[in-house]
Short mmCIF file of C-alpha atoms and ligand atoms in Angstrom, two decimals:
data_model
loop_
_atom_site.label_atom_id
_atom_site.label_comp_id
_atom_site.label_asym_id
_atom_site.label_seq_id
_atom_site.Cartn_x
_atom_site.Cartn_y
_atom_site.Cartn_z
CA MET O 1 24.72 -0.99 16.32
CA SER O 2 27.36 -0.22 14.42
CA THR O 3 28.16 3.85 15.21
CA THR O 4 30.84 3.92 17.63
CA SER O 5 30.04 6.77 20.66
CA THR O 6 32.35 9.19 19.03
CA TYR O 7 30.30 9.33 15.40
CA GLU O 8 27.04 9.63 14.64
CA ALA O 9 25.18 8.03 11.66
CA VAL O 10 22.82 10.11 8.84
CA ILE O 11 20.70 8.70 6.63
CA GLY O 12 18.32 9.49 4.16
CA LEU O 13 16.49 7.41 1.72
CA GLU O 14 14.95 8.39 -1.91
CA VAL O 15 12.45 5.73 -2.68
CA HIS O 16 11.17 4.82 -6.26
CA ALA O 17 7.54 3.33 -6.50
CA GLU O 18 6.01 2.07 -9.92
CA LEU O 19 2.75 2.87 -9.52
CA LEU O 20 -0.30 0.43 -10.24
CA THR O 21 -1.90 2.19 -12.82
CA ALA O 22 -3.58 0.43 -15.85
CA THR O 23 -1.62 2.31 -18.52
CA LYS O 24 1.82 4.14 -18.52
CA ILE O 25 2.11 7.81 -17.83
CA PHE O 26 2.38 9.71 -21.17
CA CYS O 27 0.60 6.93 -23.35
CA SER O 28 -1.97 4.01 -23.44
CA CYS O 29 0.35 1.61 -23.30
CA ALA O 30 -0.47 -1.00 -20.44
CA ALA O 31 2.08 -0.66 -17.38
CA ARG O 32 2.22 -4.31 -16.22
CA PHE O 33 4.92 -6.64 -15.23
CA GLY O 34 6.07 -9.71 -17.34
CA SER O 35 4.96 -9.15 -20.46
CA GLU O 36 6.82 -10.63 -23.72
CA PRO O 37 9.83 -8.09 -24.16
CA ASN O 38 8.93 -4.70 -26.08
CA THR O 39 5.00 -5.56 -26.54
CA ASP O 40 3.71 -2.76 -24.25
CA VAL O 41 5.39 -0.29 -26.28
CA CYS O 42 4.12 2.61 -28.89
CA PRO O 43 5.85 5.48 -30.36
CA VAL O 44 5.34 7.72 -27.42
CA CYS O 45 7.41 5.35 -24.97
CA ALA O 46 9.71 4.25 -27.42
CA GLY O 47 10.50 8.06 -28.04
CA PHE O 48 9.65 8.64 -31.92
CA PRO O 49 10.36 12.28 -32.91
CA GLY O 50 7.19 14.21 -33.40
CA THR O 51 5.28 12.08 -30.80
CA LEU O 52 3.74 14.17 -27.50
CA PRO O 53 3.21 12.86 -23.97
CA VAL O 54 -0.41 13.14 -22.43
CA LEU O 55 -0.82 13.05 -18.80
CA ASN O 56 -2.22 10.02 -17.14
CA GLY O 57 -4.73 11.31 -14.52
CA LYS O 58 -4.69 8.50 -12.26
CA VAL O 59 -0.74 9.08 -11.92
CA VAL O 60 -1.58 12.66 -10.27
CA GLU O 61 -4.45 11.31 -8.28
CA PHE O 62 -1.97 8.37 -7.03
CA ALA O 63 0.74 11.32 -6.31
CA ILE O 64 -1.68 13.50 -4.09
CA MET O 65 -2.88 10.27 -2.39
CA THR O 66 0.36 9.69 -1.67
CA GLY O 67 1.35 13.09 -0.64
CA LEU O 68 -1.79 13.22 1.55
CA ALA O 69 -0.80 10.10 3.54
CA LEU O 70 2.81 11.51 4.33
CA HIS O 71 1.17 14.68 5.49
CA CYS O 72 2.64 16.88 2.66
CA ASP O 73 1.68 20.36 1.25
CA ILE O 74 0.15 19.41 -2.44
CA ALA O 75 1.36 22.08 -4.98
CA PRO O 76 -1.43 23.78 -6.26
CA ARG O 77 0.68 24.37 -9.37
CA CYS O 78 3.53 22.06 -10.38
CA LYS O 79 5.37 21.17 -13.88
CA PHE O 80 7.66 18.60 -15.56
CA ASP O 81 10.89 18.85 -16.50
CA ARG O 82 13.12 17.02 -18.84
CA LYS O 83 16.11 15.57 -17.03
CA ASN O 84 18.64 15.00 -19.74
CA TYR O 85 21.35 11.66 -20.00
CA PHE O 86 22.09 9.13 -22.34
CA TYR O 87 21.81 5.60 -21.90
CA PRO O 88 20.50 2.85 -24.21
CA ASP O 89 17.45 1.82 -22.02
CA LEU O 90 16.12 5.78 -22.61
CA PRO O 91 15.29 6.16 -25.99
CA LYS O 92 14.30 10.15 -25.80
CA GLY O 93 17.54 10.77 -24.30
CA TYR O 94 15.42 12.38 -21.47
CA GLN O 95 13.75 11.48 -18.67
CA ILE O 96 10.38 13.60 -18.02
CA SER O 97 10.57 14.40 -14.14
CA GLN O 98 9.87 16.84 -11.97
CA TYR O 99 12.91 19.06 -10.53
CA ASP O 100 12.25 22.34 -8.85
CA GLN O 101 8.42 22.28 -8.61
CA PRO O 102 7.47 18.34 -6.95
CA ILE O 103 3.65 17.92 -6.51
CA ALA O 104 4.15 17.40 -2.68
CA THR O 105 6.89 18.71 -0.33
CA LYS O 106 7.28 18.90 3.60
CA GLY O 107 5.85 15.97 5.24
CA PHE O 108 6.57 13.31 7.56
CA LEU O 109 6.22 9.83 8.34
CA GLU O 110 5.87 8.37 11.97
CA VAL O 111 8.54 5.69 12.42
CA ARG O 112 8.72 3.33 15.31
CA VAL O 113 11.82 0.91 16.53
CA ALA O 114 11.10 -1.17 19.55
CA ASP O 115 9.09 1.92 21.58
CA GLU O 116 10.65 4.75 20.42
CA SER O 117 8.90 6.72 17.49
CA THR O 118 10.67 9.20 15.29
CA ARG O 119 9.22 11.45 12.93
CA VAL O 120 11.18 11.29 9.60
CA GLY O 121 10.86 14.37 7.40
CA ILE O 122 9.52 13.90 3.85
CA HIS O 123 11.53 16.36 1.72
CA ARG O 124 9.38 15.82 -1.41
CA VAL O 125 7.23 13.41 -3.47
CA HIS O 126 7.52 13.88 -7.48
CA MET O 127 5.90 12.35 -10.40
CA GLU O 128 8.40 10.57 -13.34
CA GLU O 129 8.81 8.02 -16.05
CA ASP O 130 10.64 4.81 -15.59
CA ALA O 131 13.31 3.79 -17.95
CA GLY O 132 13.56 0.59 -20.15
CA LYS O 133 15.31 -2.46 -19.14
CA LEU O 134 18.31 -3.81 -20.37
CA VAL O 135 19.06 -7.85 -20.53
CA HIS O 136 22.92 -8.40 -20.42
CA VAL O 137 23.07 -11.75 -22.13
CA GLY O 138 25.95 -14.25 -21.69
CA ALA O 139 28.24 -14.04 -18.17
CA ALA O 140 26.66 -12.16 -15.61
CA GLY O 141 26.81 -8.62 -15.32
CA LEU O 142 27.47 -6.05 -18.03
CA ALA O 143 31.12 -6.36 -17.81
CA GLY O 144 31.18 -10.12 -18.76
CA SER O 145 28.26 -10.17 -21.15
CA ASP O 146 28.25 -10.84 -24.99
CA TYR O 147 25.47 -8.55 -25.58
CA SER O 148 22.98 -6.62 -24.28
CA LEU O 149 19.21 -6.64 -25.38
CA VAL O 150 16.71 -3.79 -24.72
CA ASP O 151 13.33 -4.10 -23.36
CA LEU O 152 10.77 -1.04 -23.45
CA ASN O 153 7.80 -2.48 -21.66
CA ARG O 154 8.99 -0.20 -18.66
CA ALA O 155 9.66 2.80 -20.57
CA GLY O 156 7.24 5.28 -19.53
CA VAL O 157 5.80 3.37 -16.54
CA PRO O 158 4.59 5.68 -14.16
CA LEU O 159 7.08 6.47 -10.85
CA LEU O 160 6.72 8.18 -7.47
CA GLU O 161 9.90 9.47 -6.14
CA ILE O 162 9.54 9.80 -2.45
CA VAL O 163 12.72 11.81 -0.72
CA SER O 164 13.26 11.72 3.18
CA GLU O 165 15.15 14.20 5.09
CA PRO O 166 18.21 13.24 6.53
CA ASP O 167 16.20 12.46 9.68
CA ILE O 168 17.12 8.86 9.90
CA ARG O 169 20.01 7.83 12.84
CA SER O 170 20.67 3.99 12.70
CA SER O 171 19.76 0.92 9.99
CA GLU O 172 17.10 0.01 12.01
CA GLN O 173 15.34 3.00 11.79
CA ALA O 174 15.87 2.94 8.16
CA ARG O 175 14.50 -0.46 7.88
CA ALA O 176 11.68 0.78 9.89
CA TYR O 177 11.08 3.59 7.77
CA MET O 178 11.06 1.52 4.54
CA ALA O 179 8.69 -0.95 5.69
CA GLU O 180 6.06 1.74 6.96
CA LEU O 181 6.59 3.32 3.70
CA ARG O 182 5.67 0.04 1.65
CA LEU O 183 2.82 -0.39 4.15
CA LEU O 184 1.35 2.81 3.13
CA LEU O 185 2.08 2.74 -0.73
CA VAL O 186 0.58 -1.00 -0.48
CA THR O 187 -2.55 0.30 1.69
CA LEU O 188 -3.50 3.06 -0.43
CA LYS O 189 -3.14 0.13 -3.48
CA VAL O 190 -0.62 2.84 -5.45
CA ASN O 191 2.23 -0.03 -5.63
CA ASP O 192 2.64 -3.84 -5.03
CA GLY O 193 5.39 -3.27 -2.45
CA ARG O 194 7.64 -6.08 -4.20
CA LEU O 195 11.37 -4.78 -3.61
CA GLU O 196 12.55 -8.27 -4.55
CA GLU O 197 10.96 -7.65 -7.99
CA GLY O 198 12.17 -3.88 -8.08
CA SER O 199 8.80 -2.20 -8.50
CA LEU O 200 9.57 -0.56 -5.39
CA ARG O 201 13.12 0.52 -5.05
CA CYS O 202 15.15 2.12 -2.27
CA ASP O 203 18.52 4.22 -2.42
CA ALA O 204 20.26 5.00 0.74
CA ASN O 205 22.23 8.05 1.33
CA VAL O 206 24.62 7.30 4.31
CA SER O 207 26.99 9.84 5.99
CA VAL O 208 28.80 10.13 9.57
CA ARG O 209 29.33 12.96 11.52
CA PRO O 210 31.32 13.36 14.69
CA ALA O 211 28.58 13.12 17.43
CA GLY O 212 27.64 16.63 18.58
CA GLN O 213 28.36 18.19 15.30
CA ALA O 214 25.76 20.26 13.40
CA GLN O 215 26.99 20.06 10.18
CA LEU O 216 26.49 16.88 7.90
CA GLY O 217 29.31 14.90 6.48
CA THR O 218 29.80 14.04 2.98
CA ARG O 219 27.26 11.30 2.21
CA THR O 220 27.30 8.16 -0.39
CA GLU O 221 24.52 6.79 -1.76
CA ILE O 222 23.84 2.75 -1.90
CA LYS O 223 21.54 1.54 -4.64
CA ASN O 224 20.21 -1.60 -5.46
CA LEU O 225 18.86 -2.67 -2.07
CA ASN O 226 16.36 -4.65 -3.04
CA SER O 227 15.00 -6.21 0.55
CA LEU O 228 14.90 -4.63 3.74
CA ARG O 229 17.47 -6.81 5.05
CA PHE O 230 19.97 -5.91 2.50
CA LEU O 231 19.02 -2.19 3.22
CA GLN O 232 20.02 -2.79 7.03
CA LYS O 233 23.17 -4.84 6.25
CA ALA O 234 24.21 -2.22 3.74
CA ILE O 235 23.69 0.79 5.59
CA ASP O 236 25.47 -0.82 8.77
CA PHE O 237 28.76 -1.83 6.30
CA GLU O 238 28.60 1.69 5.08
CA ILE O 239 28.50 3.30 8.73
CA ASP O 240 31.28 0.76 9.83
CA ARG O 241 33.41 2.02 6.56
CA GLN O 242 32.95 5.75 6.86
CA VAL O 243 33.65 5.59 10.58
CA ARG O 244 37.08 3.41 9.91
CA VAL O 245 37.95 5.88 7.14
CA LEU O 246 37.84 9.25 9.26
CA SER O 247 39.30 7.45 12.25
CA GLU O 248 41.97 6.75 10.20
CA GLY O 249 42.63 10.27 8.78
CA GLY O 250 40.85 9.84 5.56
CA VAL O 251 37.83 11.31 4.18
CA ILE O 252 34.58 10.25 2.35
CA VAL O 253 34.39 10.55 -1.09
CA GLN O 254 30.74 11.66 -2.25
CA GLU O 255 30.04 8.53 -4.54
CA THR O 256 27.28 6.20 -5.60
CA ARG O 257 28.34 2.57 -4.26
CA LEU O 258 26.48 -0.88 -4.75
CA TRP O 259 25.82 -3.57 -2.13
CA SER O 260 27.23 -6.88 -2.88
CA GLU O 261 25.28 -9.59 -1.10
CA GLU O 262 28.08 -12.26 -1.98
CA ARG O 263 30.88 -10.29 -0.32
CA GLN O 264 28.98 -8.53 2.17
CA VAL O 265 30.14 -5.20 1.32
CA THR O 266 29.35 -1.87 -0.47
CA TYR O 267 31.56 -1.04 -3.49
CA ALA O 268 32.16 2.05 -5.57
CA MET O 269 30.15 2.51 -8.74
CA ARG O 270 30.75 5.65 -9.86
CA SER O 271 31.21 9.29 -8.68
CA LYS O 272 28.59 11.28 -7.82
CA GLU O 273 26.61 12.97 -10.39
CA GLU O 274 25.18 16.71 -9.85
CA ALA O 275 21.79 18.08 -10.95
CA SER O 276 23.85 20.22 -13.15
CA ASP O 277 24.83 17.04 -15.14
CA TYR O 278 21.47 16.76 -16.24
CA ARG O 279 20.63 20.26 -18.05
CA TYR O 280 17.03 20.02 -16.14
CA PHE O 281 14.52 22.07 -18.11
CA PRO O 282 10.97 22.52 -18.48
CA GLU O 283 9.44 20.08 -20.24
CA PRO O 284 7.87 22.21 -23.21
CA ASP O 285 5.33 19.49 -24.60
CA LEU O 286 3.30 19.24 -21.24
CA SER O 287 1.27 22.46 -19.88
CA PRO O 288 1.89 23.06 -15.97
CA LEU O 289 -0.34 21.31 -13.89
CA VAL O 290 -3.03 23.14 -11.89
CA ILE O 291 -4.43 21.06 -9.01
CA ASP O 292 -7.38 22.53 -7.70
CA SER O 293 -8.50 22.37 -3.82
CA SER O 294 -11.76 20.34 -4.57
CA TRP O 295 -9.65 17.42 -6.30
CA ILE O 296 -7.42 17.37 -3.64
CA ALA O 297 -10.58 17.23 -0.91
CA ASP O 298 -12.20 14.33 -3.44
CA ILE O 299 -9.43 12.35 -3.16
CA ARG O 300 -8.95 12.81 0.64
CA ALA O 301 -12.42 11.52 1.15
CA GLN O 302 -11.65 8.58 -1.03
CA MET O 303 -8.62 7.15 1.21
CA PRO O 304 -8.63 4.10 2.83
CA GLU O 305 -7.86 4.08 6.60
CA LEU O 306 -4.21 4.38 6.87
CA PRO O 307 -1.99 2.19 9.01
CA ALA O 308 -1.27 4.49 11.83
CA ALA O 309 -5.04 5.12 12.14
CA ARG O 310 -5.60 1.52 12.38
CA ARG O 311 -3.10 0.76 15.10
CA THR O 312 -4.73 3.58 16.83
CA ARG O 313 -8.21 2.10 16.66
CA TYR O 314 -7.06 -1.36 17.52
CA VAL O 315 -5.52 0.04 20.96
CA ASP O 316 -8.67 1.68 21.39
CA LEU O 317 -10.30 -1.88 21.30
CA GLY O 318 -8.28 -3.14 24.13
CA LEU O 319 -5.04 -4.20 21.83
CA SER O 320 -1.56 -3.56 23.38
CA PRO O 321 0.15 -1.41 20.97
CA TYR O 322 2.18 -4.48 20.13
CA ASP O 323 -0.28 -6.49 19.22
CA ALA O 324 -1.90 -3.59 16.93
CA GLY O 325 1.38 -3.34 15.20
CA VAL O 326 1.67 -6.92 14.59
CA LEU O 327 -1.82 -7.15 12.96
CA VAL O 328 -1.52 -3.83 10.79
CA ASP O 329 1.87 -4.78 9.69
CA GLN O 330 0.21 -8.12 8.05
CA MET O 331 -2.45 -6.63 6.20
CA GLU O 332 -4.13 -10.14 5.69
CA LEU O 333 -4.37 -10.69 9.57
CA ALA O 334 -5.44 -7.23 9.87
CA SER O 335 -8.70 -7.63 7.59
CA ALA O 336 -9.11 -11.01 9.03
CA PHE O 337 -8.90 -9.35 12.51
CA ASP O 338 -11.53 -6.54 11.28
CA ALA O 339 -14.14 -9.06 10.11
CA ALA O 340 -13.86 -11.29 12.99
CA ALA O 341 -13.82 -8.65 15.72
CA ALA O 342 -16.90 -7.07 14.13
CA VAL O 343 -19.13 -10.02 15.46
CA SER O 344 -17.28 -10.69 18.71
CA ALA O 345 -17.08 -9.39 21.93
CA TYR O 346 -13.55 -10.40 22.65
CA PRO O 347 -11.38 -8.45 20.06
CA LYS O 348 -8.12 -8.71 22.51
CA ALA O 349 -8.63 -12.52 22.28
CA ILE O 350 -9.04 -12.55 18.68
CA ALA O 351 -5.99 -10.72 18.05
CA THR O 352 -4.12 -13.00 20.33
CA TRP O 353 -5.37 -15.99 18.43
CA LEU O 354 -4.75 -14.31 14.92
CA ILE O 355 -1.22 -13.46 16.10
CA LYS O 356 0.10 -16.70 17.81
CA ASP O 357 -1.91 -19.81 16.45
CA VAL O 358 -3.34 -18.57 13.16
CA ALA O 359 -0.12 -17.13 12.13
CA ARG O 360 1.76 -20.43 13.03
CA LEU O 361 -0.30 -22.60 11.20
CA LEU O 362 0.05 -20.30 8.08
CA ASN O 363 3.83 -20.39 8.34
CA GLU O 364 4.05 -23.79 9.26
CA GLY O 365 1.74 -24.64 5.88
CA LYS O 366 3.35 -21.49 3.93
CA LEU O 367 -0.17 -20.58 3.76
CA ARG O 368 -1.85 -17.21 2.79
CA LEU O 369 -5.44 -16.75 4.26
CA ALA O 370 -6.65 -15.12 0.99
CA ASP O 371 -6.16 -18.52 -0.64
CA LEU O 372 -8.08 -20.86 2.18
CA PRO O 373 -11.87 -20.92 2.55
CA PHE O 374 -11.18 -19.45 5.79
CA GLN O 375 -14.09 -17.20 7.56
CA PRO O 376 -12.98 -14.70 9.94
CA GLU O 377 -16.95 -14.61 11.59
CA GLN O 378 -15.60 -18.83 12.06
CA LEU O 379 -12.64 -17.70 14.35
CA ALA O 380 -14.91 -15.34 15.99
CA ARG O 381 -17.48 -17.98 16.73
CA LEU O 382 -14.33 -20.41 18.07
CA VAL O 383 -12.86 -17.75 20.17
CA ASP O 384 -16.07 -16.92 21.66
CA MET O 385 -16.47 -20.32 23.05
CA VAL O 386 -12.99 -20.44 24.48
CA GLU O 387 -13.96 -17.29 26.37
CA ARG O 388 -17.07 -18.43 27.48
CA GLN O 389 -15.39 -21.47 28.79
CA GLU O 390 -17.31 -24.18 26.69
CA ILE O 391 -14.46 -25.39 25.30
CA THR O 392 -10.55 -25.40 26.61
CA VAL O 393 -7.95 -23.70 24.97
CA ALA O 394 -6.37 -26.74 24.22
CA ALA O 395 -9.34 -28.00 22.34
CA ALA O 396 -9.79 -25.13 20.38
CA ARG O 397 -6.13 -25.30 19.19
CA LYS O 398 -7.52 -28.93 17.93
CA VAL O 399 -10.18 -27.58 15.83
CA LEU O 400 -8.45 -24.43 14.71
CA ALA O 401 -6.67 -26.00 11.76
CA ALA O 402 -9.94 -27.24 10.35
CA VAL O 403 -11.39 -23.97 10.86
CA VAL O 404 -8.70 -22.03 9.34
CA ALA O 405 -7.84 -24.33 6.38
CA GLU O 406 -11.18 -25.71 5.56
CA GLY O 407 -13.60 -22.71 6.50
CA LYS O 408 -15.51 -25.49 8.83
CA ASP O 409 -17.78 -24.16 11.78
CA PRO O 410 -16.22 -24.88 14.96
CA ALA O 411 -19.49 -25.69 16.77
CA ALA O 412 -20.06 -28.35 14.62
CA LEU O 413 -16.75 -29.63 14.75
CA VAL O 414 -16.53 -29.56 18.79
CA ALA O 415 -19.65 -31.64 18.65
CA GLU O 416 -18.41 -34.23 16.26
CA MET O 417 -14.90 -34.34 17.82
CA GLY O 418 -16.42 -34.71 21.39
CA LEU O 419 -14.63 -31.85 22.64
CA ALA O 420 -17.11 -29.58 24.66
CA ALA O 421 -15.48 -28.75 27.98
CA MET O 422 -16.09 -31.13 30.88
CA ALA O 423 -18.29 -28.53 32.85
CA ASP O 424 -19.31 -31.08 35.33
CA ALA O 425 -17.23 -30.76 38.32
CA GLY O 426 -18.02 -33.96 39.88
CA ALA O 427 -16.95 -36.21 36.94
CA LEU O 428 -13.97 -34.47 36.64
CA ARG O 429 -13.21 -34.94 40.85
CA ASP O 430 -14.03 -38.60 40.12
CA VAL O 431 -11.32 -38.35 37.40
CA ILE O 432 -8.90 -37.05 39.54
CA GLU O 433 -9.54 -39.36 42.53
CA ARG O 434 -8.55 -42.32 40.37
CA ILE O 435 -5.35 -40.72 38.92
CA LEU O 436 -4.14 -40.23 42.67
CA ASP O 437 -5.03 -43.83 43.41
CA ALA O 438 -3.07 -44.87 40.44
CA HIS O 439 0.01 -42.73 41.38
CA GLN O 440 0.45 -43.12 45.00
CA ALA O 441 4.29 -42.38 44.76
CA GLN O 442 3.82 -39.09 43.16
CA VAL O 443 1.06 -38.32 45.73
CA ALA O 444 3.77 -38.77 48.18
CA GLU O 445 6.30 -37.29 47.05
CA PHE O 446 4.24 -33.90 46.89
CA LYS O 447 3.15 -34.32 50.56
CA SER O 448 7.00 -34.61 51.08
CA GLY O 449 7.20 -31.15 49.80
CA LYS O 450 8.12 -31.90 46.03
CA THR O 451 5.65 -29.63 44.62
CA LYS O 452 7.03 -30.02 41.18
CA VAL O 453 5.40 -33.41 40.79
CA LEU O 454 2.00 -31.22 40.44
CA GLY O 455 2.97 -30.52 36.59
CA PHE O 456 3.03 -34.46 36.07
CA LEU O 457 -0.33 -34.96 38.02
CA THR O 458 -1.79 -32.20 36.23
CA GLY O 459 -0.70 -33.74 32.71
CA GLN O 460 -2.48 -36.95 33.67
CA VAL O 461 -5.64 -35.39 34.21
CA MET O 462 -5.58 -33.50 30.94
CA ARG O 463 -4.69 -36.77 29.07
CA GLN O 464 -7.56 -38.72 30.72
CA THR O 465 -9.57 -35.78 29.83
CA GLN O 466 -8.75 -35.32 26.34
CA GLY O 467 -7.84 -31.63 26.78
CA ARG O 468 -11.56 -31.02 27.59
CA ALA O 469 -11.13 -29.97 31.42
CA GLN O 470 -10.69 -26.01 32.22
CA PRO O 471 -7.43 -25.87 33.45
CA GLN O 472 -7.83 -23.66 36.12
CA GLN O 473 -10.34 -26.02 37.24
CA VAL O 474 -8.12 -28.99 37.04
CA ALA O 475 -5.87 -27.27 39.21
CA SER O 476 -8.21 -25.96 41.76
CA LEU O 477 -9.80 -29.74 42.08
CA LEU O 478 -6.57 -31.32 42.14
CA GLU O 479 -5.01 -29.27 44.87
CA ALA O 480 -8.48 -29.79 46.99
CA ALA O 481 -7.87 -33.59 46.22
CA LEU O 482 -4.32 -33.67 47.01
CA ALA O 483 -4.86 -31.48 50.74
CA ARG O 484 -7.45 -34.09 51.55
CA ARG O 485 -4.84 -36.84 51.02
P1 LIG V 501 20.41 13.70 -5.03
O1 LIG V 501 20.94 12.68 -4.15
O2 LIG V 501 19.65 13.70 -6.27
O3 LIG V 501 21.70 14.83 -5.07
P2 LIG V 501 19.59 15.55 -2.53
O4 LIG V 501 20.46 15.91 -1.95
O5 LIG V 501 17.98 15.68 -2.28
O6 LIG V 501 19.52 14.65 -3.65
O7 LIG V 501 19.15 14.28 -1.05
C1 LIG V 501 18.69 13.02 -1.36
C2 LIG V 501 19.00 12.17 -0.28
O8 LIG V 501 20.14 12.33 0.75
C3 LIG V 501 17.22 12.78 0.58
O9 LIG V 501 17.05 11.88 1.06
C4 LIG V 501 18.52 13.54 1.96
O10 LIG V 501 17.89 13.40 2.99
C5 LIG V 501 19.79 12.71 1.70
N1 LIG V 501 21.02 13.04 2.38
C6 LIG V 501 21.40 14.57 1.89
N2 LIG V 501 22.67 14.76 2.29
C7 LIG V 501 22.78 13.71 3.08
C8 LIG V 501 23.95 13.48 4.19
N3 LIG V 501 25.01 14.27 4.31
N4 LIG V 501 24.10 12.50 4.94
C9 LIG V 501 23.13 11.64 4.68
N5 LIG V 501 21.97 11.40 3.73
C10 LIG V 501 22.05 13.05 2.96
MG1 LIG V 502 19.86 10.70 -5.11
ZN1 LIG V 503 3.19 3.66 -24.92
#
């Protein structure tokens, strides 16, 4: 925590999400990433005079869906406005956005840090078009470049702007809010969640105020936070900076700042623009948008299960809230869990295997489940065998990699590798007796009270049985054998 006890941080996030529609918001050009520069362009998105925008219905559908997922009110009627400014990446000289009548308002997002849950208000969600992209050629950055190129592929790509209330109180909460919002947007399939590529962008508004003061302090807005880590670090830096300025008797200037990852600081970019600078006025080429309640109901009915509901369902299946959270945060593990749990009597054990062993295998090999022949049903079968004590945990670990990476049948692997559990207590007793005979010195140590040697003897038994003996059974038989000596 970077706030001192005398100051409290106040944070609000503005998030821009590029929508995964096939086409742009006001024309039929493809809305995709990575095309040759200026190839997904037509007279409408290039801003030719005399062209007219036609609203893409899918954008409205995605906006309604997002609004509903954020518990917003959906406006029965809203409109588009022109936000006027000049920049070379904006050929029309204005951006079509929504100003005073956004499509969705007054929602919230539940955000958890450790065990504490906070409801962050959603002020508004509105639709707008993205601008083009400037490519500065030569030395790094605009200032040092020889010349700049304009790529209009991104001009007219649909965006949702999602504005939170200033309800966030720490950088950890801001990060958790952004992670949860990203998960929600990706779950809804309206956005790809790629902060690094800029298809999901986040600006952080940060202020501090003396603890207990009701009035908000002057804020700065930090832009270009293209990872969760940068978001958190930039906010921490900014809180410290503002507290320092105020403690030294200075004042905070309302301005836009940038995060520098090299220098680990935020620095001033420009003074903050006001809404009046943009000369907003209603877009005359688009009629007001009327949304009837049956459309909203249809969209609501099509919505997938949301992360919060999924966590609750997992807890109801017997998972700990922590495990439920870990699975839901990693969508591919959650899908694997659903498929495996559907055919198993042991959902809690499946969750543990996924979170610990499967996740470790994936991390070590830098693998993704989607790229593997992995079948969740096979994992379920493996876990079932462990739970029914047909194989030991150690044996299951030996076959897991082949099950995950090669999609092999665990029962066949167990038979092939001779890993079925030693169910025969008599055979295990014989092994133990032989080991104790061969380790008289350790047995004597144990007898003299040095019980630590038990670990060594257990290890010998496990080695001898190649992990096929159940640890609980080994422990009880070993104890009994030692007591008899
Ligand atoms: P704009 O940036 O266009 O002026 P708003 O005034 O609506 O827009 O605020 C944008 C964001 O800044 C919102 O997320 C809001 O919660 C947040 N915000 C507003 N005032 C403060 C403040 N004093 N401290 C921190 N965040 C604030
Ligand atoms: Mg802003
Ligand atoms: Zn176009």
